[in-house]
mmCIF file of C-alpha atoms and ligand atoms in Angstrom:
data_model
loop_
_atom_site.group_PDB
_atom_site.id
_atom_site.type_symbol
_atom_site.label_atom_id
_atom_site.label_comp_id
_atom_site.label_asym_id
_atom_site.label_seq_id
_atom_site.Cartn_x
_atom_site.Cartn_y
_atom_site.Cartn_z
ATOM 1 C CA UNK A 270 67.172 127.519 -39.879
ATOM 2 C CA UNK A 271 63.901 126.051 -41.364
ATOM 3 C CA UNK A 272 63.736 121.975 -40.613
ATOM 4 C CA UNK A 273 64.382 120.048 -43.840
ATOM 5 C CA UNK A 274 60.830 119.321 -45.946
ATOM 6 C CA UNK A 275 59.360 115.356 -44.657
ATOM 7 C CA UNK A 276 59.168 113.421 -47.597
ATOM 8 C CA UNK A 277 55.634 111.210 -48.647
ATOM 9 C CA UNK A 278 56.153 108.857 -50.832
ATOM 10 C CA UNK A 279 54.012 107.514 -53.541
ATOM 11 C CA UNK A 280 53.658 103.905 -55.388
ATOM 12 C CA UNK A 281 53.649 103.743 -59.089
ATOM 13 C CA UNK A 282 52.252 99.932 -59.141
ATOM 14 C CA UNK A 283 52.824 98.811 -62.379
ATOM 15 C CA UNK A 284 51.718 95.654 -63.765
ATOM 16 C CA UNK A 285 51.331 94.420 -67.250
ATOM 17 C CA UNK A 286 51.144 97.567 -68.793
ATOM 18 C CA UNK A 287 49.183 99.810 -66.394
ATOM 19 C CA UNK A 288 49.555 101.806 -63.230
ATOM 20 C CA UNK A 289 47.184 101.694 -60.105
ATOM 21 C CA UNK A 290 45.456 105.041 -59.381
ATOM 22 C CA UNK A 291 44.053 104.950 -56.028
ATOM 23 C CA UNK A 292 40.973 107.361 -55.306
ATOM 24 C CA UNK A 293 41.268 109.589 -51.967
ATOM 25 C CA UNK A 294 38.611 110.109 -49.424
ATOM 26 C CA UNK A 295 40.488 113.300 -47.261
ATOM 27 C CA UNK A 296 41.255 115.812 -46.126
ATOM 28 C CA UNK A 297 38.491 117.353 -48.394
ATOM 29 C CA UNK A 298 40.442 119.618 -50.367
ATOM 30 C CA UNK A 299 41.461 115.797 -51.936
ATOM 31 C CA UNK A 300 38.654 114.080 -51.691
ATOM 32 C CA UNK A 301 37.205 112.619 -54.973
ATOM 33 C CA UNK A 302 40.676 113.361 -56.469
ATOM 34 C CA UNK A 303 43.284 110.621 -57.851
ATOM 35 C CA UNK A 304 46.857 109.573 -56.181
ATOM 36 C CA UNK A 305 49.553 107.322 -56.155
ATOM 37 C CA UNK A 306 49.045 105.145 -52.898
ATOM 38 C CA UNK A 307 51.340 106.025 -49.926
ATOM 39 C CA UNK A 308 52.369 108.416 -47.245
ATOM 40 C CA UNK A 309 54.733 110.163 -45.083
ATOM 41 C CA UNK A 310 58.086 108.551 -44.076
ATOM 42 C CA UNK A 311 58.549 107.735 -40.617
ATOM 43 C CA UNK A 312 61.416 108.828 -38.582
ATOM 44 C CA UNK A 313 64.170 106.191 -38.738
ATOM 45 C CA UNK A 314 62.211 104.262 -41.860
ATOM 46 C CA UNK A 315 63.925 104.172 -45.239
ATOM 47 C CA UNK A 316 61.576 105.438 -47.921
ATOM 48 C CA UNK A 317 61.352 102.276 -49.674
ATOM 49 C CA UNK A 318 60.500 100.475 -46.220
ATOM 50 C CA UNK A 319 57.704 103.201 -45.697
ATOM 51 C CA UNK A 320 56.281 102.677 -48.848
ATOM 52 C CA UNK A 321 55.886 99.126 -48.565
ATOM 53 C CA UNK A 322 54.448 99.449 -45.400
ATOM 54 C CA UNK A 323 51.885 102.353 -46.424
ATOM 55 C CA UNK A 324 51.048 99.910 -49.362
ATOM 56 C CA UNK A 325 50.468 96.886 -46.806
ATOM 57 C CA UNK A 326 48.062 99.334 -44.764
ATOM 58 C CA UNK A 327 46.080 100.637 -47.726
ATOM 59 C CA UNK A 328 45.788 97.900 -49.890
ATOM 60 C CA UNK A 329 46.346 95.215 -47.741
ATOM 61 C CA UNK A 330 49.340 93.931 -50.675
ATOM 62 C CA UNK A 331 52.789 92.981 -50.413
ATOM 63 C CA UNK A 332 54.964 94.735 -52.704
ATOM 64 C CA UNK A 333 58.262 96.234 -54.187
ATOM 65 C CA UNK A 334 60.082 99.146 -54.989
ATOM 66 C CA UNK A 335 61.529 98.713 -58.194
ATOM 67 C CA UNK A 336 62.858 102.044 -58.525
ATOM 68 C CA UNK A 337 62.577 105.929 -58.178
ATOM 69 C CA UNK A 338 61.094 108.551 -60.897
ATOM 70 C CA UNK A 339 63.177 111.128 -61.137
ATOM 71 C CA UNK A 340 60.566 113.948 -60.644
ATOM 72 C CA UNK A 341 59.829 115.443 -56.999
ATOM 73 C CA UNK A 342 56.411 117.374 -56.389
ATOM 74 C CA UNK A 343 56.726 119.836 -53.708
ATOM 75 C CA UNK A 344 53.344 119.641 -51.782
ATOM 76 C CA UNK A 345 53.417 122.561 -49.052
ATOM 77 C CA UNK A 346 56.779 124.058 -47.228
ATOM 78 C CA UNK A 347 57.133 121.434 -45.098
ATOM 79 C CA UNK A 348 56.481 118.399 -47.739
ATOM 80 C CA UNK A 349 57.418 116.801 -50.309
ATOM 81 C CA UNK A 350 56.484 113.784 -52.638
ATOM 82 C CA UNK A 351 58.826 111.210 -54.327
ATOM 83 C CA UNK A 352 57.346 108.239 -56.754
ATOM 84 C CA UNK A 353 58.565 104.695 -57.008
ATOM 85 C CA UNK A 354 57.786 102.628 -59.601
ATOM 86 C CA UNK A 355 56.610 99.765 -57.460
ATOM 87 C CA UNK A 356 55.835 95.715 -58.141
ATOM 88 C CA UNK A 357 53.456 93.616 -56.925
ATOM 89 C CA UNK A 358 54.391 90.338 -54.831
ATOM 90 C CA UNK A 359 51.082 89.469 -53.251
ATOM 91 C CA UNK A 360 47.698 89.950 -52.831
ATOM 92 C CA UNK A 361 45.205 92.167 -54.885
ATOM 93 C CA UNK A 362 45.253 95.694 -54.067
ATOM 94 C CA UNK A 363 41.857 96.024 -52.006
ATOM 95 C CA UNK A 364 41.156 99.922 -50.774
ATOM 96 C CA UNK A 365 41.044 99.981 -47.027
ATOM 97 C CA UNK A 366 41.272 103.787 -46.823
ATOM 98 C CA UNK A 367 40.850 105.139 -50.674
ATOM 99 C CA UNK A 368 37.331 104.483 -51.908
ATOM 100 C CA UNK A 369 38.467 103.066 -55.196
ATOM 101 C CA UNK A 370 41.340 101.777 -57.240
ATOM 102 C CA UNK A 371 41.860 102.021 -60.842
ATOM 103 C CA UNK A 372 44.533 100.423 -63.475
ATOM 104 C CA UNK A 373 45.119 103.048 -66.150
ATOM 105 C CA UNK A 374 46.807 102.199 -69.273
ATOM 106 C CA UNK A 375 49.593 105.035 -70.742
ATOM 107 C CA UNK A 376 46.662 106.364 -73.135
ATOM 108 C CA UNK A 377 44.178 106.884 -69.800
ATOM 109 C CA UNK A 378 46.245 108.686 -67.492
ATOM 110 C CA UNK A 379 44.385 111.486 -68.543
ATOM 111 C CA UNK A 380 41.379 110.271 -67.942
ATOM 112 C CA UNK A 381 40.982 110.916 -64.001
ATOM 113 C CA UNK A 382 41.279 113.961 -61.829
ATOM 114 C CA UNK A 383 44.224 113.501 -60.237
ATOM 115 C CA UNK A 384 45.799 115.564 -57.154
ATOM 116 C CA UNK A 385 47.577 118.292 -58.461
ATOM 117 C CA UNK A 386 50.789 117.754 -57.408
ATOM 118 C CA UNK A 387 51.141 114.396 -59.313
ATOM 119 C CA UNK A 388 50.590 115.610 -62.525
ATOM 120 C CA UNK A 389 54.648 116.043 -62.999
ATOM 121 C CA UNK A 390 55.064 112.432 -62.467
ATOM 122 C CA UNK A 391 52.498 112.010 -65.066
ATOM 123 C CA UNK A 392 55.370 112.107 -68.123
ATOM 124 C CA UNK A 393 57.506 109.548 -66.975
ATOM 125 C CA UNK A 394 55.338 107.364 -65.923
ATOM 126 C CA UNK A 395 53.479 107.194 -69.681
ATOM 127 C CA UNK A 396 56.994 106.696 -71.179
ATOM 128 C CA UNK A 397 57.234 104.062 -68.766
ATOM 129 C CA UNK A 398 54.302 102.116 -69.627
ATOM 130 C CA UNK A 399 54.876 102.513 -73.571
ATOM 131 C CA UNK A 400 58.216 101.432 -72.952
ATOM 132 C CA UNK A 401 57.000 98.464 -70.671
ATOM 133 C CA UNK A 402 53.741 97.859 -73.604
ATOM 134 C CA UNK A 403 56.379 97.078 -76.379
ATOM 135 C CA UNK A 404 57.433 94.172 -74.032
ATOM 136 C CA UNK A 405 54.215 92.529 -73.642
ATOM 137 C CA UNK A 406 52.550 89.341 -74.989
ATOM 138 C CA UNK A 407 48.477 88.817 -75.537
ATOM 139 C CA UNK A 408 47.256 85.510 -75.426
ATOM 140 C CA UNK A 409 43.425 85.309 -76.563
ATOM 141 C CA UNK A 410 41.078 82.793 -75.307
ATOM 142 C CA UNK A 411 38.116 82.019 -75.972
ATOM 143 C CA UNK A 412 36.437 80.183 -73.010
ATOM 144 C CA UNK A 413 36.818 82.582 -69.810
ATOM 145 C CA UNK A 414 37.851 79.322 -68.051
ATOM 146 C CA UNK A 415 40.477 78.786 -69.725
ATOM 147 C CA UNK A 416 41.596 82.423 -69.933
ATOM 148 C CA UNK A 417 42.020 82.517 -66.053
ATOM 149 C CA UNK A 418 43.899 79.186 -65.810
ATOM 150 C CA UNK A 419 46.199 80.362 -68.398
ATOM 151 C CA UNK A 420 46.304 83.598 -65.830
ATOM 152 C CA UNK A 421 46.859 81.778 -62.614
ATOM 153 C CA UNK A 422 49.691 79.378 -64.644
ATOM 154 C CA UNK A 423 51.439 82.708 -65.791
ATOM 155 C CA UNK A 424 51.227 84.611 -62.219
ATOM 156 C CA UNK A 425 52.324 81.196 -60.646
ATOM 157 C CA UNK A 426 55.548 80.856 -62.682
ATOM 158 C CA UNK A 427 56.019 84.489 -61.457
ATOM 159 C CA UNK A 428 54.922 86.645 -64.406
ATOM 160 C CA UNK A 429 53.014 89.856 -64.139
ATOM 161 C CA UNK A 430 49.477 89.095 -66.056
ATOM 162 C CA UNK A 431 46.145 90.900 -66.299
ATOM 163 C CA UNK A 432 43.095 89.806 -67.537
ATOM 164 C CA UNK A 433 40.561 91.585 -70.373
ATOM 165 C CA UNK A 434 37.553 91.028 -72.226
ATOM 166 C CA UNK A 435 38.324 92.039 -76.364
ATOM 167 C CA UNK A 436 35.420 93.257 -78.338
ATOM 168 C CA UNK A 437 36.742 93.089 -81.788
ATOM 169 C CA UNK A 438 35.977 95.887 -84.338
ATOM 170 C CA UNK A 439 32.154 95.176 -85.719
ATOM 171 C CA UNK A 440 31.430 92.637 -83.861
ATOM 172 C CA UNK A 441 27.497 92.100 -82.080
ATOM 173 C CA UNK A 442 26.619 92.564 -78.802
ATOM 174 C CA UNK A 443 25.554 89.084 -78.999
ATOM 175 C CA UNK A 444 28.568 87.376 -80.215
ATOM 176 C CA UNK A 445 30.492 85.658 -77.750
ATOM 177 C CA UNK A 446 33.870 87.932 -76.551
ATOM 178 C CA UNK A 447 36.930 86.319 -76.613
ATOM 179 C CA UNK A 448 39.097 87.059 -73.120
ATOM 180 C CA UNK A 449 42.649 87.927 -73.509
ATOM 181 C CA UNK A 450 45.707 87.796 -71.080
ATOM 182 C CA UNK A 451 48.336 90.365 -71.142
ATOM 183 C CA UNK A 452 51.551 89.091 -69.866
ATOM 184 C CA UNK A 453 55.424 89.823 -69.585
ATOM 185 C CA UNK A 454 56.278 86.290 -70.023
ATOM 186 C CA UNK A 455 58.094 85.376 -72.789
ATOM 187 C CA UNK A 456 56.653 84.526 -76.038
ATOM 188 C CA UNK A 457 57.600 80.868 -75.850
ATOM 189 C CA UNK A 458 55.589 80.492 -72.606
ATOM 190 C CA UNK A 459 52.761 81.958 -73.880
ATOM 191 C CA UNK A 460 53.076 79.967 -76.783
ATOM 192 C CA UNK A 461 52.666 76.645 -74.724
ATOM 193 C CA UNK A 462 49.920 77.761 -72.767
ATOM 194 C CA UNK A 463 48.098 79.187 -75.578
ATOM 195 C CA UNK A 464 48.525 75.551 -77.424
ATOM 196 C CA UNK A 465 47.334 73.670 -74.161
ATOM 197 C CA UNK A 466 44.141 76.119 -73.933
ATOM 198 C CA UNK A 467 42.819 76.518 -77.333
ATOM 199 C CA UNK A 468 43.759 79.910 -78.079
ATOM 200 C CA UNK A 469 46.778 82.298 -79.954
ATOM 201 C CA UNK A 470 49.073 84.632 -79.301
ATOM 202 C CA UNK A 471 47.931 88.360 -80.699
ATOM 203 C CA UNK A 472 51.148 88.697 -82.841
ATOM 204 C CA UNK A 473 49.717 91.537 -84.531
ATOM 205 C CA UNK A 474 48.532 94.003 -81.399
ATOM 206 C CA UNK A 475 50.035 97.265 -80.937
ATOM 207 C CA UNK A 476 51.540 95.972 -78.027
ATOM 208 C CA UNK A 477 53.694 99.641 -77.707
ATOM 209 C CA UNK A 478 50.675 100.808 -76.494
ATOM 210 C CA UNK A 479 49.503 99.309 -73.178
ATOM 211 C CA UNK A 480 46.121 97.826 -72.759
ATOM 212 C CA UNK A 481 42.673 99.873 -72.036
ATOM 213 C CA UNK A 482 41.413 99.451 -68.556
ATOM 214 C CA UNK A 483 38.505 96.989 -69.297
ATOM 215 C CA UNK A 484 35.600 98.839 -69.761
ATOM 216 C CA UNK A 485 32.072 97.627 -69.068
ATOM 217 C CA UNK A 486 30.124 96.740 -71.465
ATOM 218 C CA UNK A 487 27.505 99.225 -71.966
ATOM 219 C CA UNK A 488 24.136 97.941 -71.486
ATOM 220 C CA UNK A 489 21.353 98.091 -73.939
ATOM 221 C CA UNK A 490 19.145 100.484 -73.803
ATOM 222 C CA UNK A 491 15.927 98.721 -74.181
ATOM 223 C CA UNK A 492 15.503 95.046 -74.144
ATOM 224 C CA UNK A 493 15.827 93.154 -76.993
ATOM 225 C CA UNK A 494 12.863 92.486 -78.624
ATOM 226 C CA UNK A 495 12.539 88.770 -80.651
ATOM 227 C CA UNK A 496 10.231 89.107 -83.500
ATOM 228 C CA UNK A 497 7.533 86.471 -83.148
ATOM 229 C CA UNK A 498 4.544 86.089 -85.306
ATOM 230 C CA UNK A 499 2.468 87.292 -82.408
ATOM 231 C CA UNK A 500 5.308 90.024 -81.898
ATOM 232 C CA UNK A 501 2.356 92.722 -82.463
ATOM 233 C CA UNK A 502 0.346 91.383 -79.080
ATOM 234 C CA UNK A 503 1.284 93.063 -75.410
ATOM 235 C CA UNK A 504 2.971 90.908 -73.636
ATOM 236 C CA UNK A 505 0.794 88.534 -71.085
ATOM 237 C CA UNK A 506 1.694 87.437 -67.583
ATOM 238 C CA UNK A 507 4.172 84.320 -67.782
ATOM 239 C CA UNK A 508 2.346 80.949 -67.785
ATOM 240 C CA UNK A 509 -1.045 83.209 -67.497
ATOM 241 C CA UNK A 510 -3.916 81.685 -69.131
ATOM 242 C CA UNK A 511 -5.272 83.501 -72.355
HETATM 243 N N1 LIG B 137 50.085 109.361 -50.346
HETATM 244 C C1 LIG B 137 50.061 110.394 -51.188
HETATM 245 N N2 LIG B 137 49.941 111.653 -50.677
HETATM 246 C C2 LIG B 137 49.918 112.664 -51.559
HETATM 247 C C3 LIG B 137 50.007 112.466 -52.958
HETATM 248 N N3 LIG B 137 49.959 113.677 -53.579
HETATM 249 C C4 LIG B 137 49.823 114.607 -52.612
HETATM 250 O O1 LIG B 137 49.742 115.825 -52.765
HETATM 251 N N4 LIG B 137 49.792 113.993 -51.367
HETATM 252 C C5 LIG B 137 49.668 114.677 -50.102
HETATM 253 C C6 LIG B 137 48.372 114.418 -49.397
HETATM 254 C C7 LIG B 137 48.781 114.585 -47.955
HETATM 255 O O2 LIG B 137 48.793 116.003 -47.669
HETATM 256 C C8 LIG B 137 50.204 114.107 -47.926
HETATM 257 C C9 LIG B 137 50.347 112.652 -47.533
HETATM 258 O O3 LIG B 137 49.504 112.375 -46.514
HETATM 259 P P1 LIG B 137 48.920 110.935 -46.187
HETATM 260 O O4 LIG B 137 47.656 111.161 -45.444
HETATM 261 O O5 LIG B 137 48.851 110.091 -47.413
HETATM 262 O O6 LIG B 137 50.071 110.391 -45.243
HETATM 263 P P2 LIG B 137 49.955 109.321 -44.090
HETATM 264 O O7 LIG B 137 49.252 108.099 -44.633
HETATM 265 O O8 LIG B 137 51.332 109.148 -43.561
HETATM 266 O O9 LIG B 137 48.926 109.949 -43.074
HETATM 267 P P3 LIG B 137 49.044 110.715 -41.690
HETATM 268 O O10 LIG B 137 49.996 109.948 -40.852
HETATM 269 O O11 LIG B 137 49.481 112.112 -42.007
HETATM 270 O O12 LIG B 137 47.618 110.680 -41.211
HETATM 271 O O13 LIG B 137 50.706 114.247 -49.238
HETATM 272 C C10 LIG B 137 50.136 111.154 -53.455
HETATM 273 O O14 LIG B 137 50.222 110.891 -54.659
HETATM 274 N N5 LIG B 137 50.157 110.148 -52.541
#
């Protein structure tokens, strides 16, 4: 009789709206390619315990299963792959053996090349998120200062928060960008914060949709040139005489 498959199992971190994608580095038939963080189940370990222990190993976090999707991925004969939706405790999820990490929102899972195998997960985790996005409150700040106090008040009292930088629709590349901070906590503890920091709560966002992974801002492609009344002479060397 053939030995029962070993079971890997795979963390769905999920915080304010997004998942972690974590980027692998082998064998090299993975490499390059996009997972859920984890691994095989130990004899004698429950798959919960592995899982937080794989997690503790690779991204040097403490964390929590929440729960199980129902989806199973069968990776060869001998394997196969379970995902928990997962919760952070502590720490920042820093790569130790993937050479990246990525949040994706429900609208990006698309957007990297994921193994295989974990593309039946894929489903329930965006219904997940949208589910999760109509729950969630955005404070906008203006002063970055302040947006990362009213982060570290929020994921002190125990909240899940993120931080991003908005670019609102038309705006300059030179105006100043408001920060926002997308939260779980209720809206009357956002609303305190938000009064105490000089900023709002976003009642109108589309909150059903989770947040975009904040992008970079894209860099101009020449340098901005001042016009001067001299604008038409090559620049000389700074503090050079003429
Ligand atoms: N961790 C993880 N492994 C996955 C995923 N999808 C997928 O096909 N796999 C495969 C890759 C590997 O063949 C296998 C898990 O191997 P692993 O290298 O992560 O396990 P491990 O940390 O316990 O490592 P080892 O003891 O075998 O060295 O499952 C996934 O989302 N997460």
């Amino acid at each position: 009789m053939d030995a029962a498959p070993r079971l890997v199992v795979g963390a769905a971190i999920v915080r304010a709206g997004r998942v972690l994608a974590a980027r692998r580095t082998s064998p090299s038939r993975h490499a390059g390619r996009w997972e859920f963080p984890g691994g095989k189940v130990e004899p004698g370990e429950t798959p919960a315990a592995a899982l937080e222990r794989e997690l503790a190993e690779e991204l040097g976090v403490e964390a929590e299963v929440t729960g199980w999707l129902a989806s199973t991925a069968t990776i060869a004969d001998d394997l196969v792959l379970r995902v928990a939706t997962v919760r952070l405790v502590d720490g920042e999820p820093v790569p130790t053996e993937h050479d990246a990490v990525t949040w994706l929102g429900g609208d990006d899972l698309d957007d990297v090349d994921w193994i295989d195998a974990d593309r039946v997960f894929l489903p329930e985790i965006a219904h997940l998120l949208a589910t999760l996005g109509a729950t969630l409150r955005r404070a906008v700040l203006f002063d970055e200062d302040d947006a990362r106090a009213v982060l570290a008040r929020l994921r002190n009292d125990g909240y899940d928060a993120v931080l991003e930088r908005e670019r609102l629709a038309g705006e300059d590349d030179e105006e100043d960008h408001p920060w926002a901070v997308i939260t779980d906590a209720p809206a009357v503890a956002v609303e305190l914060l938000v009064d105490a920091y000089d900023g709002w709560l976003d009642e109108d966002s589309p909150q059903t949709r989770p947040p975009a992974p904040a992008a970079p801002l894209p860099l101009p492609a020449a340098p901005k040139r001042i016009k001067r009344p001299d604008a038409g002479r090559p620049p000389g060397p700074v503090g050079g005489a003429d």
